[in-house]
PDB file of C-alpha atoms in Angstrom:
ATOM      1  CA  MET A   1      82.243  35.879  14.158  1.00  0.00           C
ATOM      2  CA  LYS A   2      82.912  38.388  16.834  1.00  0.00           C
ATOM      3  CA  ARG A   3      82.640  41.644  14.572  1.00  0.00           C
ATOM      4  CA  TRP A   4      79.477  40.716  13.016  1.00  0.00           C
ATOM      5  CA  ALA A   5      77.832  40.251  16.407  1.00  0.00           C
ATOM      6  CA  ALA A   6      79.161  43.557  17.542  1.00  0.00           C
ATOM      7  CA  LEU A   7      77.898  44.993  14.020  1.00  0.00           C
ATOM      8  CA  LEU A   8      74.370  43.891  14.616  1.00  0.00           C
ATOM      9  CA  THR A   9      74.294  44.888  18.351  1.00  0.00           C
ATOM     10  CA  VAL A  10      75.029  48.262  17.019  1.00  0.00           C
ATOM     11  CA  ILE A  11      72.717  48.089  14.204  1.00  0.00           C
ATOM     12  CA  VAL A  12      69.770  46.907  16.954  1.00  0.00           C
ATOM     13  CA  VAL A  13      70.757  49.762  19.232  1.00  0.00           C
ATOM     14  CA  GLY A  14      70.868  52.249  16.997  1.00  0.00           C
ATOM     15  CA  ALA A  15      67.597  51.344  15.214  1.00  0.00           C
ATOM     16  CA  LEU A  16      65.905  51.181  18.985  1.00  0.00           C
ATOM     17  CA  LEU A  17      67.527  54.651  20.081  1.00  0.00           C
ATOM     18  CA  LEU A  18      66.033  56.009  16.369  1.00  0.00           C
ATOM     19  CA  TRP A  19      62.496  54.514  17.081  1.00  0.00           C
ATOM     20  CA  ALA A  20      62.546  55.714  20.898  1.00  0.00           C
ATOM     21  CA  GLU A  21      63.304  59.337  19.633  1.00  0.00           C
ATOM     22  CA  GLY A  22      59.935  59.562  17.347  1.00  0.00           C
ATOM     23  CA  ASP A  23      58.038  59.462  20.791  1.00  0.00           C
ATOM     24  CA  MET A  24      60.132  62.358  22.506  1.00  0.00           C
ATOM     25  CA  PRO A  25      58.696  65.615  22.438  1.00  0.00           C
ATOM     26  CA  ALA A  26      60.335  68.595  20.116  1.00  0.00           C
ATOM     27  CA  PHE A  27      63.355  70.143  21.565  1.00  0.00           C
ATOM     28  CA  GLY A  28      62.581  73.202  23.522  1.00  0.00           C
ATOM     29  CA  ASP A  29      58.974  72.468  23.553  1.00  0.00           C
ATOM     30  CA  PRO A  30      56.961  74.421  26.517  1.00  0.00           C
ATOM     31  CA  ASP A  31      54.415  71.600  26.506  1.00  0.00           C
ATOM     32  CA  ALA A  32      56.681  68.945  27.097  1.00  0.00           C
ATOM     33  CA  PRO A  33      56.093  66.394  30.353  1.00  0.00           C
ATOM     34  CA  ALA A  34      59.275  67.857  31.895  1.00  0.00           C
ATOM     35  CA  HIS A  35      58.136  71.354  31.875  1.00  0.00           C
ATOM     36  CA  ALA A  36      54.324  70.885  33.130  1.00  0.00           C
ATOM     37  CA  HIS A  37      54.617  70.184  36.808  1.00  0.00           C
ATOM     38  CA  VAL A  38      57.434  71.896  38.662  1.00  0.00           C
ATOM     39  CA  ALA A  39      58.834  74.612  36.115  1.00  0.00           C
ATOM     40  CA  PRO A  40      55.885  76.899  36.599  1.00  0.00           C
ATOM     41  CA  ARG A  41      56.375  76.593  40.580  1.00  0.00           C
ATOM     42  CA  TYR A  42      60.061  77.439  40.269  1.00  0.00           C
ATOM     43  CA  ILE A  43      59.481  80.516  38.249  1.00  0.00           C
ATOM     44  CA  GLU A  44      56.645  81.788  40.093  1.00  0.00           C
ATOM     45  CA  GLU A  45      57.937  80.914  43.930  1.00  0.00           C
ATOM     46  CA  GLY A  46      61.300  80.389  43.539  1.00  0.00           C
ATOM     47  CA  ALA A  47      62.729  83.585  44.761  1.00  0.00           C
ATOM     48  CA  GLU A  48      60.614  84.248  47.675  1.00  0.00           C
ATOM     49  CA  GLU A  49      60.488  80.805  48.718  1.00  0.00           C
ATOM     50  CA  THR A  50      64.624  80.466  49.047  1.00  0.00           C
ATOM     51  CA  GLY A  51      65.282  84.291  49.362  1.00  0.00           C
ATOM     52  CA  ALA A  52      67.956  83.724  46.474  1.00  0.00           C
ATOM     53  CA  ALA A  53      68.427  87.071  43.966  1.00  0.00           C
ATOM     54  CA  ASN A  54      69.329  84.664  41.599  1.00  0.00           C
ATOM     55  CA  LEU A  55      66.627  82.116  40.106  1.00  0.00           C
ATOM     56  CA  VAL A  56      69.137  79.488  38.644  1.00  0.00           C
ATOM     57  CA  SER A  57      71.019  79.519  41.753  1.00  0.00           C
ATOM     58  CA  ALA A  58      67.912  78.838  43.896  1.00  0.00           C
ATOM     59  CA  ILE A  59      66.919  76.222  41.639  1.00  0.00           C
ATOM     60  CA  LEU A  60      69.962  74.511  41.789  1.00  0.00           C
ATOM     61  CA  ALA A  61      71.245  75.110  45.225  1.00  0.00           C
ATOM     62  CA  ASP A  62      67.536  74.561  47.266  1.00  0.00           C
ATOM     63  CA  PHE A  63      65.266  72.722  45.077  1.00  0.00           C
ATOM     64  CA  ARG A  64      67.446  70.545  43.226  1.00  0.00           C
ATOM     65  CA  SER A  65      70.383  69.879  45.784  1.00  0.00           C
ATOM     66  CA  PHE A  66      70.393  66.140  45.993  1.00  0.00           C
ATOM     67  CA  ASP A  67      70.700  65.757  42.097  1.00  0.00           C
ATOM     68  CA  THR A  68      73.440  68.778  42.052  1.00  0.00           C
ATOM     69  CA  LEU A  69      75.573  66.861  44.705  1.00  0.00           C
ATOM     70  CA  GLY A  70      74.827  63.656  42.998  1.00  0.00           C
ATOM     71  CA  GLU A  71      76.306  65.143  39.717  1.00  0.00           C
ATOM     72  CA  ILE A  72      78.718  66.381  41.381  1.00  0.00           C
ATOM     73  CA  THR A  73      80.002  62.857  42.663  1.00  0.00           C
ATOM     74  CA  VAL A  74      79.659  61.606  39.445  1.00  0.00           C
ATOM     75  CA  ILE A  75      82.067  64.035  38.224  1.00  0.00           C
ATOM     76  CA  PHE A  76      84.606  63.765  40.811  1.00  0.00           C
ATOM     77  CA  THR A  77      84.482  59.974  40.816  1.00  0.00           C
ATOM     78  CA  ALA A  78      85.057  60.115  36.727  1.00  0.00           C
ATOM     79  CA  GLY A  79      88.372  62.716  37.630  1.00  0.00           C
ATOM     80  CA  VAL A  80      89.722  60.521  39.861  1.00  0.00           C
ATOM     81  CA  SER A  81      89.155  57.293  37.928  1.00  0.00           C
ATOM     82  CA  VAL A  82      91.068  59.000  34.882  1.00  0.00           C
ATOM     83  CA  ILE A  83      94.021  60.171  37.525  1.00  0.00           C
ATOM     84  CA  LEU A  84      94.165  56.625  38.479  1.00  0.00           C
ATOM     85  CA  LEU A  85      94.403  55.158  35.123  1.00  0.00           C
ATOM     86  CA  LEU A  86      96.906  57.524  33.873  1.00  0.00           C
ATOM     87  CA  ARG A  87      99.265  56.832  36.885  1.00  0.00           C
ATOM     88  CA  ARG A  88      98.492  53.097  36.487  1.00  0.00           C
ATOM     89  CA  GLY A  89     102.099  52.367  35.699  1.00  0.00           C
ATOM     90  CA  GLU A  90     103.554  54.478  38.228  1.00  0.00           C
ATOM     91  CA  ARG A  91     104.095  53.464  42.140  1.00  0.00           C
ATOM     92  CA  LEU A  92     101.765  55.413  44.551  1.00  0.00           C
TER      93      LEU A  92
END
């Protein structure tokens, strides 16, 4: 019975993901909502506002710094978790 419940769950979640994918913009679409608000401002004013020579570094370090810090925290936590799981049998 558990196998059927798991299979049904996978099928339902897969169907929902495929249905939701239909509402997403095409890959690389410049008119997608994610690109409509801040991307032009980053490109036009990023270098002069931050003083950085590289636009990508300016965006990651100045405009998106809290987001980048969060991503680094998640990666660090995952790495520490893997190390702890692999050393689970050993004494610390």
